[in-house]
Amino acid sequence: MKQAVKISDNVISPLGIGTSENFLAIKDGKSALRLHSGAERDIPEDFCASIIDEDSLKEEYLKAGIPEDGYTPFEKRLMLSVSLALHGTGIDPSSDKVLFIISSTKGNVDLLHTEDPAGREYPGYSAKRVASFFGNPVPPVTVSNACISGLSAQINAVRELETGHFDTVIVTGGDIQSRFIVSGFQSFKALSKEPCKPFDAKRDGLNPGEAAATVIYSWKEPQKGDWVAVKGAIRNDANHISGPSRTGEGSFRALMAVLGDADRSDLAFVNVHGTATLYNDEMESIALSRAGLSEVPVNGYKGYYGHTMGAAGIMESVLSMKAVEEGVIIGMRGYSECGVSAPLNISADNRPASGTSFVKLLSGFGGCNAAMLFRKV
Amino acid sequence: MKYSSSVRVTPSGIVLNEKRLAFASSGEDLLVEAYRKQIGDWPKFFKMDPLSKAGFVSSELLLSSEEPRKHDCEDRAVILYNRSGSLADDRIYEGTIRSKEEFYPSPAVFVYTLPNILTGEIAIRNKYYGETSFSVLEEFDPTTMIHGLESAFLDPMTASAIFGWVECGSEDDFDVCLFLVHKEGEGLKDFDEKEFLRIWKI
């Protein structure tokens, strides 16, 4: 039976260029979270974040044939990530059977601060430039579902393959932690001044993060060792535009839509959103508990990368695939004492993983929640 | 796919199920007038950003002829598209942080700097627990949108969807074309790209 088979992936973050380099870094417990000066960005408060040094990518851009001028850092990072993911796959990105889906919460919004954004503030125009760089003729779709965008994009990708609209879908995403986003989260009092502590009793907020990540799916018969995006679901809390449901309603329903009453014994772990805000982690613990997943190991990567927004769903999915392949559950960095009302199976240290599948979970503003099941054949 | 109702909302008027509704005002005032005359029981409307105002009023009109009106369900999705994302509110928020001297970032403005807040507003109003999704395109493109809708119906839970285009550049600049689409339904009109374009051109 044909399924959505992962062909390739890529992660670009302050911890490295490439999925393997990133995986090895977090396996070693390295974190990209640092204190950054607010004054440098005309923001009153300092903030703890994971920020890519744009200059460090110059050489990579050159190697990938990405021009220094004419594209914004947001566009260049996505282009580099796609370019590295495509390398060696034999996929022709200029085919009209290839679709680009972009996952970003704010794209080039930082350009609003400049005198003339020249149309680049429009997410669709920016996406078109990225797809056109690869000669792709199909109108790209930019998924804009807040923090679930990276899963939302992958769910759409699987469906576009299943309907036969396309043979291959290139999902790429990222965000730049501009003054716009950082000041907004500060106004919400959602940021921690220290590296975040997901699910911990002392957690006090999230850290913004920058990354670009890509995953490519094709519709084909999976071979042994292939990764399959089995099933995904998006559900709404129907409760509040910025606060999660107290019953974890949407997240619970998304989990149930994906797992149903199926046997969970093959799940190596659930990779949660785990932003380390009071409400998100509490909500996720309730949703997981209601879905009967209290015993399944739970982990998250925000303690290494912060919240990378448009990249999160893609990056955290492909890093989790790598972890299952290596038989390890990456520890929940920053966690030490349970701080949620529904206890879960969490460890700050790496643990051995058993099983060939995992669930990725995300939630975001607008009451949206997404769950997706991945399995290694 | 079938559809049971359509609505077309622009600053110059509102066409519901192919019939022009009589309103005195235009632009932003048109949305307020439509809210007062046809909705009236959701004061949160006044706190919404321009995109959500336009999309919320449109969705309410679209659903006004549904009998009985669906409430508290998981089988209805909200699948929306536009060109500007949340730029109308993004520009307002940017205005609050423009200079270091006049720096007043407001969480109430910031929260609307995501277009999927609108899909959330519609879900909250109707207690829709189903799929909500917002995507941005370079331009109005019915082929891509219908692909997306067909794809959304692959979720076995989803039986109907509020679907369409909700563009908003600023308070007075909006362009909405919404449909209540059903995966199947006896006696309902067929929904396809041609029908989408026919209503769009009204």
mmCIF file of C-alpha atoms in Angstrom, chain A:
data_model
loop_
_atom_site.group_PDB
_atom_site.id
_atom_site.type_symbol
_atom_site.label_atom_id
_atom_site.label_comp_id
_atom_site.label_asym_id
_atom_site.label_seq_id
_atom_site.Cartn_x
_atom_site.Cartn_y
_atom_site.Cartn_z
ATOM 1 C CA MET A 1 0.000 0.000 0.000
ATOM 2 C CA LYS A 2 1.323 3.420 -0.946
ATOM 3 C CA GLN A 3 1.817 5.871 1.890
ATOM 4 C CA ALA A 4 3.421 9.228 2.614
ATOM 5 C CA VAL A 5 7.055 8.165 2.906
ATOM 6 C CA LYS A 6 9.710 10.530 4.191
ATOM 7 C CA ILE A 7 12.377 11.017 1.548
ATOM 8 C CA SER A 8 14.664 13.469 3.289
ATOM 9 C CA ASP A 9 14.913 16.141 5.956
ATOM 10 C CA ASN A 10 17.044 18.968 7.251
ATOM 11 C CA VAL A 11 17.400 21.110 10.370
ATOM 12 C CA ILE A 12 19.298 24.404 10.632
ATOM 13 C CA SER A 13 19.698 25.839 14.124
ATOM 14 C CA PRO A 14 22.365 27.440 16.293
ATOM 15 C CA LEU A 15 23.335 23.873 17.275
ATOM 16 C CA GLY A 16 24.231 22.870 13.755
ATOM 17 C CA ILE A 17 23.435 22.471 10.098
ATOM 18 C CA GLY A 18 21.825 19.167 9.272
ATOM 19 C CA THR A 19 19.545 16.821 11.203
ATOM 20 C CA SER A 20 22.386 14.542 12.391
ATOM 21 C CA GLU A 21 24.510 17.382 13.724
ATOM 22 C CA ASN A 22 21.514 18.729 15.611
ATOM 23 C CA PHE A 23 20.555 15.325 16.947
ATOM 24 C CA LEU A 24 24.071 14.651 18.244
ATOM 25 C CA ALA A 25 24.147 18.055 19.926
ATOM 26 C CA ILE A 26 20.926 17.550 21.877
ATOM 27 C CA LYS A 27 21.866 13.947 22.641
ATOM 28 C CA ASP A 28 24.944 15.442 24.318
ATOM 29 C CA GLY A 29 22.684 17.806 26.262
ATOM 30 C CA LYS A 30 23.778 20.984 24.463
ATOM 31 C CA SER A 31 21.359 23.897 24.479
ATOM 32 C CA ALA A 32 21.268 26.919 22.167
ATOM 33 C CA LEU A 33 19.495 29.086 24.753
ATOM 34 C CA ARG A 34 21.415 32.240 25.728
ATOM 35 C CA LEU A 35 20.578 35.556 27.330
ATOM 36 C CA HIS A 36 20.199 38.245 24.629
ATOM 37 C CA SER A 37 20.323 41.976 25.138
ATOM 38 C CA GLY A 38 17.005 43.783 24.787
ATOM 39 C CA ALA A 39 18.808 47.095 24.255
ATOM 40 C CA GLU A 40 20.337 45.799 21.006
ATOM 41 C CA ARG A 41 16.837 45.481 19.594
ATOM 42 C CA ASP A 42 15.286 48.495 21.258
ATOM 43 C CA ILE A 43 13.309 46.268 23.604
ATOM 44 C CA PRO A 44 13.241 47.292 27.289
ATOM 45 C CA GLU A 45 13.918 43.811 28.664
ATOM 46 C CA ASP A 46 16.622 41.230 28.013
ATOM 47 C CA PHE A 47 15.419 37.844 26.873
ATOM 48 C CA CYS A 48 16.637 34.271 26.804
ATOM 49 C CA ALA A 49 16.453 32.759 23.331
ATOM 50 C CA SER A 50 18.057 30.560 20.712
ATOM 51 C CA ILE A 51 19.152 32.841 17.854
ATOM 52 C CA ILE A 52 20.915 31.879 14.610
ATOM 53 C CA ASP A 53 23.969 33.985 13.767
ATOM 54 C CA GLU A 54 23.141 34.973 10.182
ATOM 55 C CA ASP A 55 26.837 35.501 9.348
ATOM 56 C CA SER A 56 27.570 31.878 10.227
ATOM 57 C CA LEU A 57 25.377 30.796 7.290
ATOM 58 C CA LYS A 58 27.168 32.919 4.657
ATOM 59 C CA GLU A 59 29.439 30.148 3.478
ATOM 60 C CA GLU A 60 26.566 27.661 3.348
ATOM 61 C CA TYR A 61 24.490 30.063 1.264
ATOM 62 C CA LEU A 62 27.405 30.419 -1.143
ATOM 63 C CA LYS A 63 27.782 26.635 -1.452
ATOM 64 C CA ALA A 64 24.053 26.238 -2.122
ATOM 65 C CA GLY A 65 24.110 28.967 -4.773
ATOM 66 C CA ILE A 66 21.835 31.256 -2.728
ATOM 67 C CA PRO A 67 22.536 34.887 -3.626
ATOM 68 C CA GLU A 68 23.614 37.165 -0.793
ATOM 69 C CA ASP A 69 21.228 39.923 -1.848
ATOM 70 C CA GLY A 70 17.671 39.856 -3.078
ATOM 71 C CA TYR A 71 16.319 37.495 -0.410
ATOM 72 C CA THR A 72 15.544 38.102 3.252
ATOM 73 C CA PRO A 73 17.240 36.023 5.993
ATOM 74 C CA PHE A 74 13.905 34.234 6.538
ATOM 75 C CA GLU A 75 13.734 33.251 2.856
ATOM 76 C CA LYS A 76 17.438 32.348 2.623
ATOM 77 C CA ARG A 77 17.257 30.034 5.623
ATOM 78 C CA LEU A 78 14.295 28.158 4.168
ATOM 79 C CA MET A 79 16.011 27.978 0.775
ATOM 80 C CA LEU A 80 19.177 26.603 2.365
ATOM 81 C CA SER A 81 17.232 24.051 4.383
ATOM 82 C CA VAL A 82 15.300 22.861 1.309
ATOM 83 C CA SER A 83 18.456 22.814 -0.791
ATOM 84 C CA LEU A 84 20.271 20.630 1.767
ATOM 85 C CA ALA A 85 17.252 18.323 2.117
ATOM 86 C CA LEU A 86 16.947 17.905 -1.652
ATOM 87 C CA HIS A 87 20.618 17.023 -2.035
ATOM 88 C CA GLY A 88 21.043 13.486 -3.310
ATOM 89 C CA THR A 89 17.314 12.678 -3.441
ATOM 90 C CA GLY A 90 16.995 12.869 -7.227
ATOM 91 C CA ILE A 91 13.770 14.880 -6.766
ATOM 92 C CA ASP A 92 13.227 17.515 -9.439
ATOM 93 C CA PRO A 93 11.762 20.497 -7.527
ATOM 94 C CA SER A 94 10.822 22.198 -10.810
ATOM 95 C CA SER A 95 8.193 19.526 -11.543
ATOM 96 C CA ASP A 96 4.532 20.557 -11.484
ATOM 97 C CA LYS A 97 3.856 17.387 -9.442
ATOM 98 C CA VAL A 98 5.895 18.864 -6.574
ATOM 99 C CA LEU A 99 4.194 21.195 -4.071
ATOM 100 C CA PHE A 100 5.897 23.534 -1.595
ATOM 101 C CA ILE A 101 4.117 24.030 1.745
ATOM 102 C CA ILE A 102 5.625 26.745 3.930
ATOM 103 C CA SER A 103 5.131 26.758 7.690
ATOM 104 C CA SER A 104 5.651 30.116 9.343
ATOM 105 C CA THR A 105 3.854 32.146 11.965
ATOM 106 C CA LYS A 106 5.206 35.559 10.998
ATOM 107 C CA GLY A 107 7.421 35.236 7.892
ATOM 108 C CA ASN A 108 9.031 38.586 7.066
ATOM 109 C CA VAL A 109 6.989 40.591 9.577
ATOM 110 C CA ASP A 110 10.181 42.307 10.791
ATOM 111 C CA LEU A 111 10.150 44.223 7.475
ATOM 112 C CA LEU A 112 7.154 46.250 8.724
ATOM 113 C CA HIS A 113 9.731 48.118 10.798
ATOM 114 C CA THR A 114 11.534 49.227 7.630
ATOM 115 C CA GLU A 115 10.479 52.061 5.340
ATOM 116 C CA ASP A 116 9.601 49.949 2.333
ATOM 117 C CA PRO A 117 8.921 46.232 2.823
ATOM 118 C CA ALA A 118 8.403 46.032 -0.969
ATOM 119 C CA GLY A 119 5.630 43.460 -0.793
ATOM 120 C CA ARG A 120 7.837 40.989 1.063
ATOM 121 C CA GLU A 121 5.663 41.295 4.166
ATOM 122 C CA TYR A 122 3.017 39.294 2.250
ATOM 123 C CA PRO A 123 3.607 35.649 3.250
ATOM 124 C CA GLY A 124 2.404 34.324 -0.116
ATOM 125 C CA TYR A 125 4.797 36.502 -2.076
ATOM 126 C CA SER A 126 7.688 35.449 0.110
ATOM 127 C CA ALA A 127 6.699 31.768 -0.273
ATOM 128 C CA LYS A 128 6.521 32.202 -4.046
ATOM 129 C CA ARG A 129 10.083 33.520 -4.080
ATOM 130 C CA VAL A 130 11.300 30.484 -2.139
ATOM 131 C CA ALA A 131 9.515 28.011 -4.440
ATOM 132 C CA SER A 132 10.595 29.913 -7.547
ATOM 133 C CA PHE A 133 14.241 29.718 -6.487
ATOM 134 C CA PHE A 134 13.911 25.978 -7.121
ATOM 135 C CA GLY A 135 12.089 26.562 -10.407
ATOM 136 C CA ASN A 136 8.828 25.244 -8.949
ATOM 137 C CA PRO A 137 5.782 26.379 -10.965
ATOM 138 C CA VAL A 138 3.026 25.425 -8.477
ATOM 139 C CA PRO A 139 1.500 28.166 -6.262
ATOM 140 C CA PRO A 140 2.943 27.422 -2.801
ATOM 141 C CA VAL A 141 0.716 27.289 0.267
ATOM 142 C CA THR A 142 1.769 29.049 3.475
ATOM 143 C CA VAL A 143 0.166 27.397 6.461
ATOM 144 C CA SER A 144 -0.499 29.990 9.144
ATOM 145 C CA ASN A 145 -1.879 28.140 12.141
ATOM 146 C CA ALA A 146 0.272 29.714 14.852
ATOM 147 C CA CYS A 147 2.423 27.237 16.749
ATOM 148 C CA ILE A 148 0.882 24.113 15.190
ATOM 149 C CA SER A 149 1.850 25.231 11.671
ATOM 150 C CA GLY A 150 4.695 22.708 11.314
ATOM 151 C CA LEU A 151 2.354 19.765 11.946
ATOM 152 C CA SER A 152 -0.501 21.374 10.101
ATOM 153 C CA ALA A 153 1.783 21.657 7.056
ATOM 154 C CA GLN A 154 2.782 17.989 7.296
ATOM 155 C CA ILE A 155 -0.851 16.899 7.685
ATOM 156 C CA ASN A 156 -1.741 18.904 4.560
ATOM 157 C CA ALA A 157 1.249 17.378 2.760
ATOM 158 C CA VAL A 158 0.116 13.818 3.473
ATOM 159 C CA ARG A 159 -3.389 14.624 2.248
ATOM 160 C CA GLU A 160 -2.204 16.331 -0.948
ATOM 161 C CA LEU A 161 -0.283 13.118 -1.693
ATOM 162 C CA GLU A 162 -3.200 10.852 -0.809
ATOM 163 C CA THR A 163 -5.594 12.726 -3.117
ATOM 164 C CA GLY A 164 -3.046 12.359 -5.908
ATOM 165 C CA HIS A 165 -2.801 16.105 -6.469
ATOM 166 C CA PHE A 166 0.979 15.825 -6.125
ATOM 167 C CA ASP A 167 3.718 13.143 -6.131
ATOM 168 C CA THR A 168 6.043 14.937 -3.734
ATOM 169 C CA VAL A 169 5.521 17.655 -1.148
ATOM 170 C CA ILE A 170 8.354 19.747 0.245
ATOM 171 C CA VAL A 171 7.423 21.077 3.693
ATOM 172 C CA THR A 172 9.710 23.797 4.975
ATOM 173 C CA GLY A 173 9.328 26.233 7.839
ATOM 174 C CA GLY A 174 10.903 28.704 10.168
ATOM 175 C CA ASP A 175 10.624 32.027 11.918
ATOM 176 C CA ILE A 176 12.887 34.949 12.752
ATOM 177 C CA GLN A 177 12.697 36.121 16.360
ATOM 178 C CA SER A 178 12.261 39.773 15.513
ATOM 179 C CA ARG A 179 11.504 42.680 17.791
ATOM 180 C CA PHE A 180 7.870 42.245 16.705
ATOM 181 C CA ILE A 181 7.521 38.705 18.086
ATOM 182 C CA VAL A 182 9.714 39.111 21.174
ATOM 183 C CA SER A 183 7.933 42.310 22.310
ATOM 184 C CA GLY A 184 4.560 40.623 21.771
ATOM 185 C CA PHE A 185 5.391 37.618 23.902
ATOM 186 C CA GLN A 186 6.900 39.920 26.522
ATOM 187 C CA SER A 187 3.636 41.888 26.599
ATOM 188 C CA PHE A 188 1.925 38.581 27.296
ATOM 189 C CA LYS A 189 4.417 37.911 30.102
ATOM 190 C CA ALA A 190 4.994 34.565 28.433
ATOM 191 C CA LEU A 191 8.801 34.670 28.311
ATOM 192 C CA SER A 192 11.198 33.221 30.860
ATOM 193 C CA LYS A 193 14.420 35.106 31.565
ATOM 194 C CA GLU A 194 16.198 31.780 31.988
ATOM 195 C CA PRO A 195 16.411 28.598 29.932
ATOM 196 C CA CYS A 196 12.881 27.208 30.077
ATOM 197 C CA LYS A 197 11.783 24.374 32.392
ATOM 198 C CA PRO A 198 9.114 22.367 30.580
ATOM 199 C CA PHE A 199 6.588 20.575 32.830
ATOM 200 C CA ASP A 200 8.636 21.557 35.876
ATOM 201 C CA ALA A 201 7.185 22.930 39.110
ATOM 202 C CA LYS A 202 9.278 26.109 38.691
ATOM 203 C CA ARG A 203 8.522 26.732 35.019
ATOM 204 C CA ASP A 204 7.866 30.388 34.285
ATOM 205 C CA GLY A 205 7.578 30.816 30.554
ATOM 206 C CA LEU A 206 8.953 30.041 27.128
ATOM 207 C CA ASN A 207 12.089 31.049 25.210
ATOM 208 C CA PRO A 208 11.818 32.225 21.605
ATOM 209 C CA GLY A 209 13.902 30.185 19.183
ATOM 210 C CA GLU A 210 15.113 30.352 15.608
ATOM 211 C CA ALA A 211 15.454 27.410 13.261
ATOM 212 C CA ALA A 212 14.666 26.404 9.715
ATOM 213 C CA ALA A 213 13.605 22.845 9.000
ATOM 214 C CA THR A 214 12.468 20.802 6.024
ATOM 215 C CA VAL A 215 10.861 17.423 5.487
ATOM 216 C CA ILE A 216 10.101 15.924 2.082
ATOM 217 C CA TYR A 217 7.368 13.317 1.536
ATOM 218 C CA SER A 218 6.569 11.238 -1.546
ATOM 219 C CA TRP A 219 3.670 8.870 -2.187
ATOM 220 C CA LYS A 220 5.122 5.368 -2.524
ATOM 221 C CA GLU A 221 5.354 1.836 -1.153
ATOM 222 C CA PRO A 222 7.441 2.102 2.012
ATOM 223 C CA GLN A 223 10.562 -0.064 2.204
ATOM 224 C CA LYS A 224 12.070 -1.473 5.385
ATOM 225 C CA GLY A 225 13.566 1.362 7.400
ATOM 226 C CA ASP A 226 11.419 4.070 5.774
ATOM 227 C CA TRP A 227 9.508 6.589 7.869
ATOM 228 C CA VAL A 228 5.805 6.906 7.203
ATOM 229 C CA ALA A 229 3.621 9.852 8.266
ATOM 230 C CA VAL A 230 0.733 7.602 9.253
ATOM 231 C CA LYS A 231 -2.010 9.932 10.374
ATOM 232 C CA GLY A 232 -2.529 13.443 11.662
ATOM 233 C CA ALA A 233 -5.421 15.430 13.071
ATOM 234 C CA ILE A 234 -6.176 19.038 13.950
ATOM 235 C CA ARG A 235 -8.824 19.889 16.546
ATOM 236 C CA ASN A 236 -9.909 23.151 18.176
ATOM 237 C CA ASP A 237 -10.500 23.832 21.881
ATOM 238 C CA ALA A 238 -13.463 26.089 20.991
ATOM 239 C CA ASN A 239 -12.634 27.806 24.251
ATOM 240 C CA HIS A 240 -10.295 30.826 24.123
ATOM 241 C CA ILE A 241 -8.163 32.585 21.499
ATOM 242 C CA SER A 242 -4.972 32.734 23.557
ATOM 243 C CA GLY A 243 -5.415 30.385 26.531
ATOM 244 C CA PRO A 244 -5.572 26.624 26.215
ATOM 245 C CA SER A 245 -8.601 24.652 27.353
ATOM 246 C CA ARG A 246 -8.494 23.526 30.990
ATOM 247 C CA THR A 247 -9.621 20.068 29.929
ATOM 248 C CA GLY A 248 -7.095 19.860 27.095
ATOM 249 C CA GLU A 249 -10.112 19.414 24.847
ATOM 250 C CA GLY A 250 -8.669 19.987 21.379
ATOM 251 C CA SER A 251 -5.401 18.265 22.142
ATOM 252 C CA PHE A 252 -7.226 15.262 23.627
ATOM 253 C CA ARG A 253 -9.530 15.030 20.620
ATOM 254 C CA ALA A 254 -6.586 15.312 18.192
ATOM 255 C CA LEU A 255 -4.797 12.505 20.072
ATOM 256 C CA MET A 256 -7.894 10.317 19.999
ATOM 257 C CA ALA A 257 -8.424 10.970 16.291
ATOM 258 C CA VAL A 258 -4.879 9.782 15.635
ATOM 259 C CA LEU A 259 -4.601 6.895 18.090
ATOM 260 C CA GLY A 260 -8.205 5.867 18.672
ATOM 261 C CA ASP A 261 -8.420 2.773 20.768
ATOM 262 C CA ALA A 262 -5.288 1.376 19.095
ATOM 263 C CA ASP A 263 -2.590 -0.418 21.037
ATOM 264 C CA ARG A 264 -0.067 2.128 22.305
ATOM 265 C CA SER A 265 2.641 -0.431 23.134
ATOM 266 C CA ASP A 266 4.625 0.399 20.004
ATOM 267 C CA LEU A 267 4.895 4.085 20.910
ATOM 268 C CA ALA A 268 8.509 4.907 21.774
ATOM 269 C CA PHE A 269 7.384 8.245 23.187
ATOM 270 C CA VAL A 270 5.130 11.243 22.787
ATOM 271 C CA ASN A 271 7.060 14.349 21.780
ATOM 272 C CA VAL A 272 5.041 17.147 23.336
ATOM 273 C CA HIS A 273 4.855 20.880 22.632
ATOM 274 C CA GLY A 274 6.166 21.587 26.161
ATOM 275 C CA THR A 275 6.698 25.337 25.833
ATOM 276 C CA ALA A 276 7.162 25.688 29.603
ATOM 277 C CA THR A 277 4.364 28.203 30.007
ATOM 278 C CA LEU A 278 2.172 27.428 33.011
ATOM 279 C CA TYR A 279 -0.958 26.820 30.964
ATOM 280 C CA ASN A 280 0.402 24.928 27.965
ATOM 281 C CA ASP A 281 2.173 22.203 29.910
ATOM 282 C CA GLU A 282 -0.698 21.785 32.355
ATOM 283 C CA MET A 283 -3.135 21.458 29.456
ATOM 284 C CA GLU A 284 -0.944 18.907 27.664
ATOM 285 C CA SER A 285 -0.623 16.793 30.802
ATOM 286 C CA ILE A 286 -4.420 16.641 31.093
ATOM 287 C CA ALA A 287 -4.887 15.816 27.408
ATOM 288 C CA LEU A 288 -2.274 13.043 27.553
ATOM 289 C CA SER A 289 -3.742 11.615 30.727
ATOM 290 C CA ARG A 290 -7.286 11.655 29.297
ATOM 291 C CA ALA A 291 -5.982 9.887 26.183
ATOM 292 C CA GLY A 292 -4.544 7.094 28.345
ATOM 293 C CA LEU A 293 -0.918 8.053 27.717
ATOM 294 C CA SER A 294 0.241 8.644 31.300
ATOM 295 C CA GLU A 295 2.596 5.665 31.184
ATOM 296 C CA VAL A 296 4.119 6.362 27.771
ATOM 297 C CA PRO A 297 7.450 8.230 27.919
ATOM 298 C CA VAL A 298 7.060 11.927 27.188
ATOM 299 C CA ASN A 299 9.755 14.315 26.015
ATOM 300 C CA GLY A 300 10.212 17.705 24.419
ATOM 301 C CA TYR A 301 13.001 19.806 22.868
ATOM 302 C CA LYS A 302 12.197 23.365 23.975
ATOM 303 C CA GLY A 303 14.989 23.227 26.597
ATOM 304 C CA TYR A 304 17.488 22.883 23.732
ATOM 305 C CA TYR A 305 16.005 25.180 21.099
ATOM 306 C CA GLY A 306 13.289 27.274 22.711
ATOM 307 C CA HIS A 307 10.063 27.678 20.774
ATOM 308 C CA THR A 308 11.019 27.776 17.100
ATOM 309 C CA MET A 309 7.412 28.456 15.997
ATOM 310 C CA GLY A 310 7.074 27.759 12.266
ATOM 311 C CA ALA A 311 10.005 25.334 12.388
ATOM 312 C CA ALA A 312 8.946 23.541 15.582
ATOM 313 C CA GLY A 313 6.550 20.963 14.160
ATOM 314 C CA ILE A 314 8.962 19.979 11.398
ATOM 315 C CA MET A 315 12.199 20.062 13.390
ATOM 316 C CA GLU A 316 10.802 18.254 16.419
ATOM 317 C CA SER A 317 9.291 15.558 14.171
ATOM 318 C CA VAL A 318 12.496 14.785 12.269
ATOM 319 C CA LEU A 319 14.648 14.886 15.427
ATOM 320 C CA SER A 320 12.212 12.407 16.974
ATOM 321 C CA MET A 321 12.548 10.107 13.949
ATOM 322 C CA LYS A 322 16.314 10.187 14.430
ATOM 323 C CA ALA A 323 15.883 9.410 18.134
ATOM 324 C CA VAL A 324 13.707 6.365 17.434
ATOM 325 C CA GLU A 325 16.288 5.142 14.914
ATOM 326 C CA GLU A 326 19.028 5.520 17.521
ATOM 327 C CA GLY A 327 16.879 3.922 20.228
ATOM 328 C CA VAL A 328 17.026 6.881 22.569
ATOM 329 C CA ILE A 329 14.453 9.132 24.234
ATOM 330 C CA ILE A 330 16.108 12.532 24.454
ATOM 331 C CA GLY A 331 15.747 13.935 27.972
ATOM 332 C CA MET A 332 13.424 16.839 28.737
ATOM 333 C CA ARG A 333 16.118 19.452 29.380
ATOM 334 C CA GLY A 334 15.167 21.860 32.175
ATOM 335 C CA TYR A 335 12.796 19.450 33.896
ATOM 336 C CA SER A 336 13.449 18.310 37.446
ATOM 337 C CA GLU A 337 10.248 18.189 39.501
ATOM 338 C CA CYS A 338 6.756 17.460 38.229
ATOM 339 C CA GLY A 339 4.743 20.665 38.034
ATOM 340 C CA VAL A 340 1.581 19.503 36.288
ATOM 341 C CA SER A 341 -1.564 18.074 37.829
ATOM 342 C CA ALA A 342 -1.654 14.888 35.740
ATOM 343 C CA PRO A 343 1.680 13.111 36.290
ATOM 344 C CA LEU A 344 3.452 11.830 33.192
ATOM 345 C CA ASN A 345 6.408 9.587 32.415
ATOM 346 C CA ILE A 346 9.098 12.292 32.066
ATOM 347 C CA SER A 347 12.874 12.252 32.542
ATOM 348 C CA ALA A 348 15.451 15.003 32.222
ATOM 349 C CA ASP A 349 18.015 12.402 31.183
ATOM 350 C CA ASN A 350 18.266 10.409 27.989
ATOM 351 C CA ARG A 351 16.622 6.987 28.227
ATOM 352 C CA PRO A 352 16.595 3.935 25.976
ATOM 353 C CA ALA A 353 13.630 3.890 23.592
ATOM 354 C CA SER A 354 11.695 0.858 22.512
ATOM 355 C CA GLY A 355 9.116 0.877 19.751
ATOM 356 C CA THR A 356 9.062 2.046 16.160
ATOM 357 C CA SER A 357 6.488 4.838 16.318
ATOM 358 C CA PHE A 358 5.947 8.122 18.098
ATOM 359 C CA VAL A 359 3.345 10.854 18.363
ATOM 360 C CA LYS A 360 4.167 14.534 17.885
ATOM 361 C CA LEU A 361 1.892 16.984 19.688
ATOM 362 C CA LEU A 362 1.488 20.766 19.281
ATOM 363 C CA SER A 363 -0.915 23.479 20.439
ATOM 364 C CA GLY A 364 -1.228 27.140 19.642
ATOM 365 C CA PHE A 365 -3.075 30.434 19.803
ATOM 366 C CA GLY A 366 -6.464 30.351 18.157
ATOM 367 C CA GLY A 367 -7.267 27.243 20.219
ATOM 368 C CA CYS A 368 -5.700 24.951 17.657
ATOM 369 C CA ASN A 369 -4.106 21.603 18.475
ATOM 370 C CA ALA A 370 -2.453 18.994 16.287
ATOM 371 C CA ALA A 371 -1.282 15.416 16.766
ATOM 372 C CA MET A 372 0.530 13.236 14.269
ATOM 373 C CA LEU A 373 1.601 9.609 14.340
ATOM 374 C CA PHE A 374 4.856 8.582 12.640
ATOM 375 C CA ARG A 375 6.042 4.999 12.180
ATOM 376 C CA LYS A 376 9.261 3.396 10.999
ATOM 377 C CA VAL A 377 8.556 0.442 8.728
#
